[in-house]
Amino acid sequence: MPQNQPPTYRIAPSILSADFARLGDEIKAVIAGGADWIHFDVMDNHYVPNLTFGPMICQALKPHAKKADGTPVPVDVHLMVQPVDALAAAFADAGADLVSFHPEASGHVHRSVQAIKAKGCKAGLVFNPATPLDVLDWVIEDIDLILIMSVNPGFGGQSFIDSALRKIEQARKRIDASGKDIRLEVDGGIKTDNIARVAAAGADTFVAGSAIFGKPDYKAVIDAMRAELVK
Ligand code: DX5
Ligand code: ZN
């Protein structure tokens, strides 16, 4: 993306905070409310102390991830699992459009990235609050997405960790220096009242769970977030 062009912002509601008894309807409702991507948090109760969805749920929900006119809405799978490769392949087969993983959860980061791309998916790396960005020195040429965690992974509804703003700035510098079209996504504690600060640090894609699904009117929250982004 040319640096003088304003970013195209993307809002990715996380279904971790949705009503699990009605996930298909919740996905349709949040897309009608203006969601650009659907963020799918996969937790294995090993890499993180929580357990969520498997590939079968992703496959069942994929047909619901489309706009009223039938346009597919990207399914953004965030893998908080260890090991990575088998589940990455299974989610790719289940309809994921983007698959991101935590580098420290894979013994062979470059190989895991290649395997995800070989499945026709976009590949991303996720950085926990205390994890440095150094691995990007060796694989930034190969990835499509950098996901900065602004909470410690495992739960929704946590508070935004401010040190993430500095890491977003560092990641933005690396992306701009690479000249590649890489999305910079931030995940955890994103709200209408902090999204502009996160964008100012260099992010262009925003995961929000409790801020959206915790409210009755999804469209009102997403519209308010967009209004903050264009201020
Ligand atoms: C946490 C997940 C996040 C979480 C965000 O480990 O990766 O995607 O669902 O939820 P909020 O927006 O409520 O912090
Ligand atoms: Zn997530």
Tab-separated table of C-alpha atoms and ligand atoms in Angstrom:
chain	number	residue	atom	x	y	z
A	1	MET	CA	0.000	0.000	0.000
A	2	PRO	CA	1.635	3.333	-1.082
A	3	GLN	CA	2.540	5.211	2.120
A	4	ASN	CA	0.818	8.462	1.146
A	5	GLN	CA	-2.529	6.661	0.626
A	6	PRO	CA	-4.909	6.617	3.633
A	7	PRO	CA	-5.301	3.058	4.964
A	8	THR	CA	-8.400	1.027	4.273
A	9	TYR	CA	-9.574	0.194	7.758
A	10	ARG	CA	-11.055	-3.228	8.530
A	11	ILE	CA	-13.179	-4.137	11.544
A	12	ALA	CA	-13.113	-7.815	12.540
A	13	PRO	CA	-15.618	-8.738	15.274
A	14	SER	CA	-14.440	-11.688	17.377
A	15	ILE	CA	-17.124	-14.348	17.778
A	16	LEU	CA	-15.537	-15.360	21.086
A	17	SER	CA	-17.947	-12.839	22.659
A	18	ALA	CA	-20.966	-13.849	20.576
A	19	ASP	CA	-23.899	-16.010	21.736
A	20	PHE	CA	-22.522	-19.519	21.167
A	21	ALA	CA	-26.034	-20.948	20.973
A	22	ARG	CA	-26.701	-18.825	17.841
A	23	LEU	CA	-23.308	-18.377	16.131
A	24	GLY	CA	-24.627	-18.502	12.554
A	25	ASP	CA	-27.212	-15.796	13.247
A	26	GLU	CA	-24.675	-13.745	15.188
A	27	ILE	CA	-22.299	-13.789	12.210
A	28	LYS	CA	-25.061	-12.706	9.828
A	29	ALA	CA	-26.134	-9.965	12.257
A	30	VAL	CA	-22.655	-8.515	12.708
A	31	ILE	CA	-22.043	-8.584	8.946
A	32	ALA	CA	-25.310	-6.702	8.455
A	33	GLY	CA	-23.931	-4.302	11.070
A	34	GLY	CA	-20.880	-3.601	8.895
A	35	ALA	CA	-18.205	-6.175	9.828
A	36	ASP	CA	-15.394	-6.501	7.245
A	37	TRP	CA	-13.917	-9.773	8.536
A	38	ILE	CA	-15.032	-12.415	11.050
A	39	HIS	CA	-12.367	-13.108	13.693
A	40	PHE	CA	-12.302	-16.722	14.802
A	41	ASP	CA	-10.416	-17.386	18.051
A	42	VAL	CA	-9.139	-20.952	18.248
A	43	MET	CA	-7.927	-21.962	21.714
A	44	ASP	CA	-6.680	-25.458	22.625
A	45	ASN	CA	-6.428	-25.295	26.436
A	46	HIS	CA	-2.695	-25.959	26.007
A	47	TYR	CA	-1.082	-22.919	24.421
A	48	VAL	CA	-3.683	-20.788	26.240
A	49	PRO	CA	-5.824	-21.664	29.334
A	50	ASN	CA	-9.135	-21.777	27.454
A	51	LEU	CA	-10.866	-24.023	24.888
A	52	THR	CA	-13.023	-22.777	21.984
A	53	PHE	CA	-13.760	-23.952	18.434
A	54	GLY	CA	-12.507	-26.673	16.107
A	55	PRO	CA	-12.407	-26.813	12.277
A	56	MET	CA	-15.873	-28.406	12.106
A	57	ILE	CA	-17.416	-25.284	13.644
A	58	CYS	CA	-15.550	-23.141	11.120
A	59	GLN	CA	-16.856	-25.314	8.264
A	60	ALA	CA	-20.419	-25.072	9.585
A	61	LEU	CA	-20.242	-21.289	9.958
A	62	LYS	CA	-18.441	-20.474	6.697
A	63	PRO	CA	-21.699	-20.365	4.633
A	64	HIS	CA	-23.012	-17.711	7.043
A	65	ALA	CA	-19.989	-15.456	6.485
A	66	LYS	CA	-21.358	-13.547	3.557
A	67	LYS	CA	-23.117	-10.240	2.902
A	68	ALA	CA	-26.800	-10.022	1.892
A	69	ASP	CA	-25.714	-9.821	-1.770
A	70	GLY	CA	-23.767	-13.072	-1.393
A	71	THR	CA	-20.290	-11.502	-1.233
A	72	PRO	CA	-18.108	-13.682	1.023
A	73	VAL	CA	-16.724	-12.032	4.172
A	74	PRO	CA	-13.179	-13.206	5.037
A	75	VAL	CA	-12.862	-15.662	7.934
A	76	ASP	CA	-9.816	-14.594	9.953
A	77	VAL	CA	-8.631	-17.579	11.994
A	78	HIS	CA	-6.434	-16.772	15.003
A	79	LEU	CA	-4.741	-19.977	16.161
A	80	MET	CA	-3.782	-19.998	19.847
A	81	VAL	CA	-2.682	-23.627	19.631
A	82	GLN	CA	0.463	-25.717	19.883
A	83	PRO	CA	1.521	-27.460	17.687
A	84	VAL	CA	0.331	-25.364	14.754
A	85	ASP	CA	0.588	-27.208	11.438
A	86	ALA	CA	-2.156	-29.861	11.605
A	87	LEU	CA	-4.806	-27.414	12.831
A	88	ALA	CA	-3.669	-24.745	10.365
A	89	ALA	CA	-4.225	-27.220	7.521
A	90	ALA	CA	-7.583	-28.346	8.935
A	91	PHE	CA	-8.865	-24.752	9.234
A	92	ALA	CA	-7.663	-23.984	5.723
A	93	ASP	CA	-9.690	-26.950	4.481
A	94	ALA	CA	-12.640	-25.774	6.601
A	95	GLY	CA	-12.824	-22.447	4.758
A	96	ALA	CA	-10.468	-20.055	6.542
A	97	ASP	CA	-9.298	-17.141	4.381
A	98	LEU	CA	-6.556	-16.014	6.750
A	99	VAL	CA	-4.710	-18.209	9.246
A	100	SER	CA	-2.399	-16.651	11.837
A	101	PHE	CA	-0.363	-18.322	14.566
A	102	HIS	CA	2.012	-17.462	17.391
A	103	PRO	CA	5.612	-17.987	16.204
A	104	GLU	CA	6.710	-19.489	19.503
A	105	ALA	CA	4.029	-22.205	19.087
A	106	SER	CA	5.648	-23.528	15.888
A	107	GLY	CA	9.012	-25.259	15.794
A	108	HIS	CA	9.473	-24.157	12.153
A	109	VAL	CA	7.878	-20.748	11.529
A	110	HIS	CA	8.977	-20.450	7.895
A	111	ARG	CA	7.671	-23.946	7.101
A	112	SER	CA	4.327	-23.278	8.866
A	113	VAL	CA	3.869	-20.053	6.861
A	114	GLN	CA	4.617	-21.851	3.580
A	115	ALA	CA	2.185	-24.649	4.453
A	116	ILE	CA	-0.644	-22.158	5.111
A	117	LYS	CA	0.018	-20.382	1.828
A	118	ALA	CA	0.203	-23.692	-0.043
A	119	LYS	CA	-3.412	-24.198	1.034
A	120	GLY	CA	-4.361	-20.934	-0.685
A	121	CYS	CA	-4.816	-18.993	2.566
A	122	LYS	CA	-3.208	-15.745	3.655
A	123	ALA	CA	-0.683	-16.303	6.440
A	124	GLY	CA	-0.143	-14.216	9.556
A	125	LEU	CA	2.054	-14.082	12.655
A	126	VAL	CA	0.754	-13.109	16.096
A	127	PHE	CA	2.824	-11.362	18.750
A	128	ASN	CA	1.974	-11.549	22.453
A	129	PRO	CA	2.464	-8.409	24.586
A	130	ALA	CA	5.991	-9.444	25.695
A	131	THR	CA	7.067	-11.145	22.433
A	132	PRO	CA	9.588	-9.224	20.280
A	133	LEU	CA	9.105	-8.760	16.517
A	134	ASP	CA	12.572	-10.105	15.555
A	135	VAL	CA	11.285	-13.169	13.710
A	136	LEU	CA	9.985	-10.720	11.098
A	137	ASP	CA	13.585	-10.086	10.046
A	138	TRP	CA	13.424	-13.493	8.341
A	139	VAL	CA	9.818	-13.988	7.221
A	140	ILE	CA	8.256	-10.555	6.549
A	141	GLU	CA	8.605	-11.267	2.834
A	142	ASP	CA	6.348	-14.308	3.183
A	143	ILE	CA	3.437	-13.108	5.305
A	144	ASP	CA	0.219	-11.202	4.592
A	145	LEU	CA	-0.755	-10.213	8.140
A	146	ILE	CA	0.864	-9.133	11.420
A	147	LEU	CA	-1.382	-9.453	14.469
A	148	ILE	CA	-0.353	-7.542	17.569
A	149	MET	CA	-1.913	-8.787	20.808
A	150	SER	CA	-2.887	-5.950	23.118
A	151	VAL	CA	-3.982	-8.443	25.801
A	152	ASN	CA	-2.504	-11.747	26.920
A	153	PRO	CA	-4.310	-14.334	24.757
A	154	GLY	CA	-6.993	-16.615	26.141
A	155	PHE	CA	-10.006	-14.473	27.053
A	156	GLY	CA	-12.264	-11.695	25.810
A	157	GLY	CA	-13.217	-8.638	27.853
A	158	GLN	CA	-9.694	-7.785	29.052
A	159	SER	CA	-8.187	-4.253	29.174
A	160	PHE	CA	-5.943	-2.869	26.431
A	161	ILE	CA	-2.218	-3.019	27.332
A	162	ASP	CA	-0.755	0.382	26.358
A	163	SER	CA	2.742	-0.918	25.548
A	164	ALA	CA	1.142	-2.495	22.455
A	165	LEU	CA	1.041	0.996	20.890
A	166	ARG	CA	4.846	1.085	20.681
A	167	LYS	CA	4.920	-2.395	19.143
A	168	ILE	CA	2.315	-1.349	16.570
A	169	GLU	CA	4.560	1.590	15.623
A	170	GLN	CA	7.553	-0.750	15.250
A	171	ALA	CA	5.532	-3.188	13.137
A	172	ARG	CA	4.263	-0.340	10.947
A	173	LYS	CA	7.846	0.788	10.323
A	174	ARG	CA	8.846	-2.739	9.324
A	175	ILE	CA	5.861	-3.106	6.955
A	176	ASP	CA	6.515	0.255	5.305
A	177	ALA	CA	10.217	-0.605	4.938
A	178	SER	CA	9.291	-3.937	3.302
A	179	GLY	CA	7.065	-2.239	0.704
A	180	LYS	CA	4.748	-5.239	0.937
A	181	ASP	CA	0.951	-5.254	1.225
A	182	ILE	CA	0.742	-6.600	4.796
A	183	ARG	CA	-2.263	-5.925	7.062
A	184	LEU	CA	-1.512	-4.722	10.597
A	185	GLU	CA	-4.175	-6.108	12.918
A	186	VAL	CA	-4.592	-5.450	16.647
A	187	ASP	CA	-6.435	-7.724	19.021
A	188	GLY	CA	-7.621	-7.270	22.602
A	189	GLY	CA	-9.421	-4.540	24.502
A	190	ILE	CA	-10.293	-2.515	21.409
A	191	LYS	CA	-13.117	-0.063	22.117
A	192	THR	CA	-14.706	2.936	20.432
A	193	ASP	CA	-12.794	5.200	22.805
A	194	ASN	CA	-9.315	3.810	22.039
A	195	ILE	CA	-9.537	2.695	18.376
A	196	ALA	CA	-8.330	6.077	17.030
A	197	ARG	CA	-5.157	5.908	19.165
A	198	VAL	CA	-4.493	2.395	17.883
A	199	ALA	CA	-4.957	3.557	14.283
A	200	ALA	CA	-2.682	6.551	14.894
A	201	ALA	CA	0.053	4.090	15.965
A	202	GLY	CA	-0.221	2.460	12.524
A	203	ALA	CA	-2.849	-0.301	12.717
A	204	ASP	CA	-5.366	-0.779	9.874
A	205	THR	CA	-7.347	-3.816	11.093
A	206	PHE	CA	-9.142	-4.012	14.447
A	207	VAL	CA	-10.464	-7.071	16.282
A	208	ALA	CA	-13.268	-6.302	18.704
A	209	GLY	CA	-15.220	-8.863	20.684
A	210	SER	CA	-16.925	-7.631	23.856
A	211	ALA	CA	-17.127	-4.045	22.523
A	212	ILE	CA	-19.465	-5.256	19.747
A	213	PHE	CA	-21.180	-8.474	20.853
A	214	GLY	CA	-21.591	-7.058	24.370
A	215	LYS	CA	-23.968	-4.434	22.998
A	216	PRO	CA	-27.526	-4.817	21.614
A	217	ASP	CA	-26.927	-2.784	18.423
A	218	TYR	CA	-23.876	-4.086	16.531
A	219	LYS	CA	-24.245	-1.535	13.714
A	220	ALA	CA	-24.250	1.384	16.161
A	221	VAL	CA	-20.924	0.244	17.667
A	222	ILE	CA	-19.266	-0.425	14.311
A	223	ASP	CA	-20.480	2.921	12.931
A	224	ALA	CA	-19.131	4.676	16.051
A	225	MET	CA	-15.765	2.954	15.607
A	226	ARG	CA	-15.616	4.000	11.943
A	227	ALA	CA	-16.504	7.576	12.901
A	228	GLU	CA	-13.529	7.597	15.303
A	229	LEU	CA	-11.253	6.282	12.549
A	230	VAL	CA	-12.061	9.082	10.109
A	231	LYS	CA	-11.766	11.912	12.653
B	1	DX5	C1	-8.130	-13.153	23.027
B	1	DX5	C2	-8.625	-13.183	21.620
B	1	DX5	C3	-9.326	-11.916	21.208
B	1	DX5	C4	-10.552	-11.575	22.033
B	1	DX5	C5	-10.856	-10.107	21.902
B	1	DX5	O1	-7.189	-14.141	23.231
B	1	DX5	O2	-7.577	-13.449	20.719
B	1	DX5	O3	-9.667	-11.981	19.832
B	1	DX5	O4	-11.637	-12.332	21.638
B	1	DX5	O5	-11.917	-9.773	22.741
B	1	DX5	P1	-12.083	-8.302	23.345
B	1	DX5	O6	-12.282	-7.394	22.163
B	1	DX5	O7	-13.311	-8.417	24.200
B	1	DX5	O8	-10.849	-7.976	24.107
B	2	ZN	ZN	-8.045	-13.182	18.572
